[in-house]
Coordinates of C-alpha atoms in Angstrom, one line a residue:
Chain A
M1 CA -35.0 -10.2 5.6
T2 CA -37.5 -10.3 8.1
E3 CA -40.8 -8.5 8.0
A4 CA -40.0 -6.3 10.6
L5 CA -36.7 -5.3 8.9
A6 CA -38.4 -4.9 5.7
T7 CA -41.1 -2.6 7.3
A8 CA -38.3 -0.6 9.1
A9 CA -36.2 -0.4 5.9
D10 CA -39.0 0.9 3.8
A11 CA -37.7 4.1 2.1
A12 CA -40.6 6.0 3.3
A13 CA -39.5 5.1 7.1
L14 CA -35.8 6.3 6.5
T15 CA -36.6 9.9 6.0
A16 CA -33.0 11.1 6.7
R17 CA -30.6 11.0 3.7
T18 CA -27.0 12.0 3.8
E19 CA -25.4 13.7 0.8
G20 CA -24.1 11.3 -2.1
F21 CA -20.4 10.6 -1.5
Q22 CA -17.6 9.6 -3.9
A23 CA -14.6 7.5 -2.2
L24 CA -12.4 6.9 -5.4
S25 CA -14.5 4.6 -7.4
F26 CA -17.3 3.8 -5.2
T27 CA -20.3 6.2 -4.8
F28 CA -22.8 5.9 -2.2
S29 CA -25.4 7.7 0.1
I30 CA -26.8 6.6 3.6
R31 CA -30.5 6.6 4.5
T32 CA -31.6 6.4 8.3
S33 CA -34.7 7.2 10.5
H34 CA -32.3 9.1 12.7
G35 CA -31.7 12.6 11.7
S36 CA -28.9 12.9 14.2
M37 CA -26.9 10.0 12.9
A38 CA -27.5 11.3 9.3
R39 CA -26.1 14.6 10.3
R40 CA -23.1 12.9 12.0
L41 CA -22.2 10.8 9.1
D42 CA -22.5 13.7 6.7
H43 CA -20.1 15.4 9.2
L44 CA -17.6 12.5 9.1
L45 CA -17.8 12.2 5.2
D46 CA -17.7 16.0 4.3
S47 CA -14.4 15.7 2.9
L48 CA -15.2 13.1 0.4
P49 CA -16.3 14.9 -3.1
V50 CA -20.0 14.9 -3.7
A51 CA -21.7 12.2 -5.8
A52 CA -24.7 13.4 -7.7
R53 CA -25.9 10.1 -8.5
P54 CA -24.5 7.5 -5.9
A55 CA -24.8 4.0 -7.3
H56 CA -25.2 2.4 -3.7
T57 CA -27.2 3.1 -0.9
Y58 CA -26.8 2.3 2.8
A59 CA -29.7 2.0 5.1
I60 CA -29.3 2.1 8.9
V61 CA -32.4 0.6 10.3
H62 CA -33.4 0.6 14.1
L63 CA -35.3 -2.4 15.5
D64 CA -37.0 -2.0 18.7
R65 CA -37.0 -5.0 21.1
S66 CA -34.0 -6.6 19.6
E67 CA -30.4 -7.4 21.2
M68 CA -28.8 -6.3 18.0
P69 CA -31.1 -3.1 17.1
Y70 CA -29.2 -1.5 14.6
R71 CA -29.2 -3.2 11.3
I72 CA -27.1 -2.1 8.2
L73 CA -28.2 -2.8 4.6
F74 CA -26.1 -2.5 1.6
D75 CA -28.6 -1.8 -1.2
T76 CA -31.0 -4.2 -0.2
E77 CA -29.1 -6.9 1.4
E78 CA -28.6 -6.8 5.4
I79 CA -24.8 -6.9 6.0
A80 CA -24.6 -6.3 9.7
A81 CA -26.5 -6.2 13.1
V82 CA -24.9 -4.3 15.7
P83 CA -25.8 -3.2 19.2
S84 CA -25.2 0.5 19.2
S85 CA -25.3 3.6 16.8
A86 CA -21.5 4.0 17.4
K87 CA -21.0 0.3 16.2
A88 CA -23.2 1.0 13.3
I89 CA -20.8 3.8 12.1
D90 CA -17.9 1.9 12.8
Y91 CA -19.3 -0.8 10.8
L92 CA -20.6 1.4 7.9
L93 CA -17.2 3.2 7.6
W94 CA -15.4 -0.2 7.5
H95 CA -17.6 -1.4 5.0
V96 CA -17.0 1.7 2.9
N97 CA -13.4 1.4 3.0
R98 CA -13.7 -2.2 1.9
Q99 CA -16.0 -1.3 -1.0
V100 CA -13.6 1.5 -2.0
I101 CA -10.7 -1.2 -2.1
E102 CA -12.7 -3.8 -4.0
R103 CA -14.2 -1.5 -6.5
T104 CA -11.3 1.0 -7.5
G105 CA -10.0 -0.4 -10.6
D106 CA -8.3 2.6 -12.1
L107 CA -6.0 3.5 -9.4
V108 CA -3.4 1.3 -7.7
L109 CA -4.2 1.0 -4.0
I110 CA -1.4 0.9 -1.4
H111 CA -2.0 0.0 2.2
A112 CA -0.5 3.3 3.2
G113 CA -1.2 6.7 4.6
A114 CA -0.4 9.6 2.5
V115 CA 0.1 13.4 3.1
A116 CA 1.4 16.3 1.0
G117 CA 4.3 18.6 2.0
R118 CA 6.9 21.0 0.4
G119 CA 7.9 19.3 -3.0
G120 CA 5.4 16.6 -3.1
G121 CA 3.3 13.8 -1.8
I122 CA 4.7 11.6 1.1
V123 CA 3.6 7.9 0.8
L124 CA 3.4 6.2 4.1
P125 CA 3.3 2.5 3.7
A126 CA 2.9 0.1 6.6
P127 CA 0.6 -2.9 8.1
S128 CA -2.2 -2.3 10.4
G129 CA -0.8 -1.2 13.9
S130 CA 2.4 0.3 12.6
G131 CA 1.1 3.9 13.3
K132 CA -0.1 5.2 9.9
S133 CA -3.2 7.0 11.0
T134 CA -1.5 8.3 13.9
I135 CA 1.6 9.8 12.1
V136 CA -0.7 11.0 9.4
A137 CA -2.8 13.0 12.1
G138 CA 0.4 14.3 13.7
L139 CA 1.8 15.4 10.1
I140 CA -1.6 17.2 9.5
R141 CA -1.5 19.1 12.8
S142 CA 2.2 20.1 11.8
G143 CA 1.1 21.6 8.9
M144 CA 0.9 19.0 5.8
S145 CA -2.0 18.3 4.1
Y146 CA -4.2 15.2 4.1
L147 CA -4.4 12.6 1.4
T148 CA -5.4 9.4 3.2
D149 CA -4.6 7.5 6.2
E150 CA -5.5 4.0 4.6
A151 CA -5.4 3.5 1.0
A152 CA -2.7 5.7 -1.1
A153 CA -4.2 5.9 -4.7
I154 CA -1.5 6.0 -7.6
D155 CA -2.6 6.5 -11.1
P156 CA -0.8 3.7 -13.1
T157 CA -0.3 5.9 -16.2
T158 CA 0.9 9.3 -14.6
G159 CA 2.0 8.3 -11.2
A160 CA 0.1 11.0 -9.5
L161 CA -1.1 10.5 -6.0
H162 CA -5.0 11.0 -5.6
P163 CA -6.7 11.9 -2.5
Y164 CA -8.9 9.6 -0.6
P165 CA -9.9 11.6 2.3
K166 CA -11.9 9.5 4.6
P167 CA -12.3 10.3 8.2
L168 CA -9.1 9.2 10.2
S169 CA -9.4 6.1 12.2
L170 CA -7.9 6.9 15.7
D171 CA -7.6 4.6 18.6
Q172 CA -7.2 5.6 22.2
G173 CA -3.5 5.4 21.9
S174 CA -3.5 7.7 19.0
L175 CA -5.6 10.1 20.6
R176 CA -3.3 10.0 23.6
A177 CA -0.4 10.8 21.4
L178 CA -2.1 13.7 19.7
A179 CA -3.3 15.2 23.0
D180 CA 0.6 15.6 23.9
L181 CA 1.3 17.5 20.9
D182 CA 2.0 21.2 21.2
P183 CA -0.6 22.6 20.7
P184 CA -2.4 19.6 22.0
F185 CA -5.4 17.9 19.8
D186 CA -8.0 16.7 22.2
D187 CA -11.1 17.2 20.5
A188 CA -12.1 13.8 19.9
V189 CA -13.0 10.9 22.2
V190 CA -13.4 7.1 21.3
P191 CA -17.5 6.7 21.7
P192 CA -18.7 4.1 24.0
G193 CA -18.9 0.6 22.8
S194 CA -16.5 1.6 19.9
D195 CA -12.8 0.9 19.5
E196 CA -11.7 4.1 17.6
S197 CA -12.8 7.6 16.9
H198 CA -13.6 8.8 13.4
V199 CA -12.0 12.4 12.9
P200 CA -12.3 14.3 9.7
A201 CA -8.9 15.8 8.8
V202 CA -10.4 19.2 8.8
R203 CA -11.0 18.9 12.6
L204 CA -7.4 18.3 13.0
R205 CA -6.6 21.4 10.9
A206 CA -8.7 23.6 9.0
D207 CA -8.0 23.6 5.2
S208 CA -5.9 20.5 5.5
L209 CA -7.2 18.7 2.3
A210 CA -4.7 18.0 -0.3
S211 CA -5.3 18.0 -4.3
T212 CA -3.8 15.2 -6.4
C213 CA 0.0 15.6 -6.3
S214 CA 3.3 13.7 -7.5
P215 CA 4.8 11.8 -4.9
A216 CA 8.3 13.0 -3.7
F217 CA 8.9 10.6 -0.5
V218 CA 8.3 7.1 0.4
I219 CA 8.4 6.9 4.4
A220 CA 7.7 3.6 6.0
P221 CA 6.5 4.3 9.8
C222 CA 7.2 1.7 12.3
F223 CA 5.8 2.7 15.8
S224 CA 7.4 0.6 18.7
P225 CA 7.0 1.7 22.4
G226 CA 10.5 2.9 23.8
A227 CA 11.9 2.9 20.1
T228 CA 14.7 5.3 19.4
N229 CA 13.2 7.9 17.1
R230 CA 15.2 8.0 13.9
I231 CA 14.6 8.1 10.3
V232 CA 16.9 6.1 8.1
P233 CA 17.2 5.9 4.3
V234 CA 16.0 2.6 2.6
S235 CA 17.1 1.7 -1.0
R236 CA 14.7 2.4 -3.6
A237 CA 14.6 -1.3 -4.3
Q238 CA 13.5 -2.1 -0.7
A239 CA 10.9 0.7 -0.9
L240 CA 9.5 -0.6 -4.2
V241 CA 9.3 -4.2 -2.6
L242 CA 7.6 -2.5 0.3
L243 CA 5.1 -0.8 -2.0
V244 CA 4.5 -3.8 -4.1
E245 CA 3.9 -6.0 -1.0
S246 CA 1.5 -3.4 0.5
S247 CA -0.7 -3.2 -2.8
F248 CA -4.4 -4.0 -2.4
N249 CA -4.9 -4.6 -6.1
L250 CA -1.7 -4.9 -8.0
A251 CA -3.0 -8.2 -9.4
S252 CA -5.8 -6.6 -11.4
F253 CA -3.5 -4.5 -13.4
G254 CA -0.8 -5.7 -16.1
P255 CA 2.8 -4.8 -15.9
S256 CA 2.1 -1.1 -16.2
A257 CA 1.3 -0.8 -12.5
F258 CA 4.5 -2.3 -11.3
L259 CA 6.3 0.1 -13.7
A260 CA 4.2 2.9 -12.3
L261 CA 5.3 1.8 -8.7
A262 CA 8.9 1.8 -9.9
Q263 CA 8.6 5.3 -11.1
V264 CA 7.1 6.6 -7.7
V265 CA 10.1 5.1 -5.8
R266 CA 12.4 6.4 -8.9
Q267 CA 11.5 10.0 -8.3
S268 CA 11.2 9.7 -4.5
A269 CA 13.7 9.7 -1.6
C270 CA 12.9 6.6 0.5
Y271 CA 13.0 6.0 4.2
R272 CA 11.9 4.3 7.3
L273 CA 10.8 5.9 10.3
E274 CA 11.4 4.3 13.6
F275 CA 9.3 6.1 16.4
S276 CA 7.9 6.0 19.6
D277 CA 7.0 9.7 20.2
L278 CA 4.8 11.4 17.9
A279 CA 6.1 14.9 18.0
R280 CA 9.7 13.9 17.5
A281 CA 8.6 11.6 14.8
C282 CA 6.8 14.6 12.9
A283 CA 9.7 16.9 13.6
L284 CA 12.0 14.1 11.8
V285 CA 9.7 14.1 8.9
A286 CA 9.5 18.0 8.7
E287 CA 13.3 18.4 8.8
L288 CA 13.5 15.8 6.0
V289 CA 11.1 17.4 3.8
E290 CA 12.3 21.0 4.3
R291 CA 16.0 20.1 3.5
A292 CA 15.5 17.7 0.6
P293 CA 16.2 19.1 -2.7
Q294 CA 13.5 19.1 -5.3
P295 CA 13.0 15.8 -7.1
Q296 CA 15.1 15.5 -10.3
P297 CA 14.1 13.5 -13.3
Q298 CA 15.6 9.9 -13.1
P299 CA 17.7 8.5 -16.0
Q300 CA 16.1 6.1 -18.3
P301 CA 15.2 3.0 -16.6
K302 CA 16.5 -0.4 -17.5
E303 CA 13.3 -2.4 -17.9
Q304 CA 12.6 -5.7 -18.9
A305 CA 9.0 -7.0 -19.8
Q306 CA 9.9 -10.5 -20.8
P307 CA 7.3 -12.2 -22.8
Chain B
M251 CA 30.8 -30.4 -9.4
N252 CA 28.8 -27.8 -7.3
A253 CA 26.1 -28.9 -5.0
G254 CA 23.0 -27.1 -5.0
K255 CA 19.6 -27.2 -3.2
G256 CA 18.2 -30.8 -3.0
D257 CA 19.3 -33.0 -5.9
R258 CA 20.5 -30.0 -8.2
V259 CA 24.1 -30.1 -9.2
L260 CA 25.5 -27.1 -11.0
G261 CA 28.5 -27.5 -13.2
G262 CA 30.7 -25.1 -14.8
R263 CA 29.0 -25.6 -18.1
F264 CA 25.6 -25.0 -16.8
R265 CA 23.8 -21.9 -18.3
P266 CA 21.6 -20.0 -16.0
A267 CA 18.6 -18.6 -17.7
R268 CA 16.0 -16.0 -16.4
R269 CA 12.7 -17.3 -16.0
A270 CA 10.3 -16.1 -18.7
G271 CA 7.4 -13.9 -17.7
L272 CA 9.1 -12.0 -15.0
L273 CA 9.4 -8.1 -14.9
T274 CA 12.4 -6.5 -13.8
V275 CA 13.3 -2.9 -13.0
E276 CA 16.7 -1.5 -11.9
L277 CA 16.9 1.1 -9.1
D278 CA 20.4 2.4 -8.0
G279 CA 22.1 -0.8 -9.3
E280 CA 19.8 -3.2 -7.8
A281 CA 17.3 -5.2 -9.5
V282 CA 13.6 -5.6 -8.5
I283 CA 11.9 -8.7 -9.8
F284 CA 8.3 -9.1 -10.1
D285 CA 6.2 -12.2 -11.0
A286 CA 2.7 -10.9 -12.1
V287 CA 1.3 -14.5 -11.9
T288 CA 2.3 -15.0 -8.2
Q289 CA 2.5 -11.3 -7.1
V290 CA 5.9 -12.3 -5.6
V291 CA 8.5 -9.7 -5.7
H292 CA 12.4 -10.0 -5.2
A293 CA 15.0 -7.3 -4.5
L294 CA 18.6 -8.4 -5.5
N295 CA 21.9 -6.8 -4.4
V296 CA 24.5 -5.0 -6.9
T297 CA 26.1 -8.6 -7.4
G298 CA 22.9 -10.4 -7.8
T299 CA 21.8 -8.1 -10.1
L300 CA 25.1 -8.3 -12.4
V301 CA 24.3 -12.1 -12.3
W302 CA 20.6 -11.5 -13.0
H303 CA 21.6 -9.8 -16.3
A304 CA 24.2 -12.1 -17.2
A305 CA 21.9 -15.1 -17.1
D306 CA 20.7 -14.9 -20.6
G307 CA 20.9 -18.9 -21.1
T308 CA 24.0 -18.6 -23.2
S309 CA 26.5 -17.9 -20.9
T310 CA 28.0 -20.7 -18.7
L311 CA 28.6 -20.6 -14.9
D312 CA 32.2 -20.4 -16.0
D313 CA 31.7 -17.6 -18.2
L314 CA 29.9 -15.5 -15.3
V315 CA 32.6 -16.3 -13.0
T316 CA 35.3 -15.1 -15.4
W317 CA 33.1 -12.1 -16.4
L318 CA 32.5 -11.2 -12.7
A319 CA 35.8 -11.5 -11.6
G320 CA 37.1 -9.3 -14.4
S321 CA 34.6 -6.6 -13.5
Y322 CA 35.8 -6.5 -9.8
A323 CA 39.4 -7.2 -10.8
L324 CA 39.7 -10.1 -8.7
P325 CA 41.0 -13.7 -9.1
S326 CA 38.3 -16.0 -10.6
D327 CA 38.5 -18.3 -7.6
D328 CA 37.7 -15.5 -5.3
V329 CA 34.2 -14.9 -6.7
R330 CA 33.5 -18.4 -7.9
D331 CA 31.8 -19.4 -4.6
E332 CA 29.7 -16.0 -4.5
V333 CA 28.5 -16.5 -7.9
I334 CA 27.6 -20.2 -7.5
K335 CA 25.6 -19.4 -4.4
M336 CA 23.9 -16.4 -6.1
V337 CA 23.0 -18.8 -8.9
Q338 CA 21.8 -21.3 -6.4
D339 CA 19.7 -18.6 -4.5
L340 CA 18.0 -17.5 -8.0
L341 CA 17.2 -21.1 -8.6
D342 CA 15.8 -21.6 -5.0
I343 CA 13.4 -18.6 -5.4
A344 CA 12.4 -19.8 -8.9
L345 CA 13.8 -17.0 -10.7
L346 CA 16.0 -19.0 -13.1
D347 CA 15.0 -22.0 -15.2
D348 CA 15.8 -25.0 -13.1
P349 CA 17.9 -27.5 -14.9
Q350 CA 16.3 -30.5 -13.2
T351 CA 12.8 -29.5 -14.5
S352 CA 13.0 -27.0 -17.3
L353 CA 11.6 -27.9 -20.8
P354 CA 13.6 -27.4 -23.8
S355 CA 13.5 -23.7 -24.8
K356 CA 11.9 -24.7 -28.1
L357 CA 9.2 -27.5 -28.2
P358 CA 8.4 -29.5 -31.4
P359 CA 5.4 -28.3 -33.0
I360 CA 2.3 -30.2 -32.2
Q361 CA 1.4 -32.4 -35.2

């Protein structure tokens, strides 16, 4: 760390501090010399539970006369140098998400969005670019409650779906799709110099945060321009394969995590959602949820944990 | 003689055996098999699931053909090719002990 950075990063110079936040197993707070940035981050992260004693601290430091004036420190280590405050926020939120995935050891994390509706949770597993955040945002606007747009957190013991209500990451395409909804959501823009807008779920719809719930649907979204909007059943076996292959941290658990995911699909109705139009996609999901019977207990599984 | 992948040859007396250390769950008649070491997961269709469950290391390939034919009320010759292909596929994705490379099921004690 250079002397200039060390001076700027001195705690006394970073007078603005956010709340402590808890993102699954990761707790952190943020210090900065910019009161406006601290307030912005407090606003973006407001949906996360408060952490009384955060274990980690980020610092956002501004160095004058530098090509990359915004420096981000994680605890005492410099982790990034970026050209703008918008990029600093982008990077910090990306790093928080990565820490959540690396440090959460008591919940199975699936690369998936998740919302809660009538009858239970909806897990939306899909790789990046498939439209997870967009469909999650659309479903929130249509009345469902928000769990996450990035990492669905499943308790390997109970199968419960825990909330990780990070701000939704919405790019220009997502925001255009949301602006076309009825009523439109046009209350967010991508900041200059950034690739996406970070939108707290409560801006999409007030009182939209979900509590821990039991999964009832696995719906794999697949956005493709011009695609026919349809929702098709998939076998539970296919759904389980998708969940396993979408897991961030299954390897750190024993057999119980695989069996827990099997129980999730066993108690869920499983589908693939192909869509090009967000409004139509949300309507298809809403219809599905509305007409689905309440999940019934499944028969005893045939399971072999071979030595 | 039934040719398999590479040099693998499967005779009617070959005894397919599920590889140890795999986790299996069955969902609506389809098996999902997970290797916790490699983190690789496979889903089998209904016929593959029947073959998988029957691959206990004691039943021969001929036994599997006879049993499956009886299950579907079909002549053995009608199912033989499918059973052999299924067993070959399971060997190809390393879900069964490979007859070319597998060790004896019980090793002598180290002296």
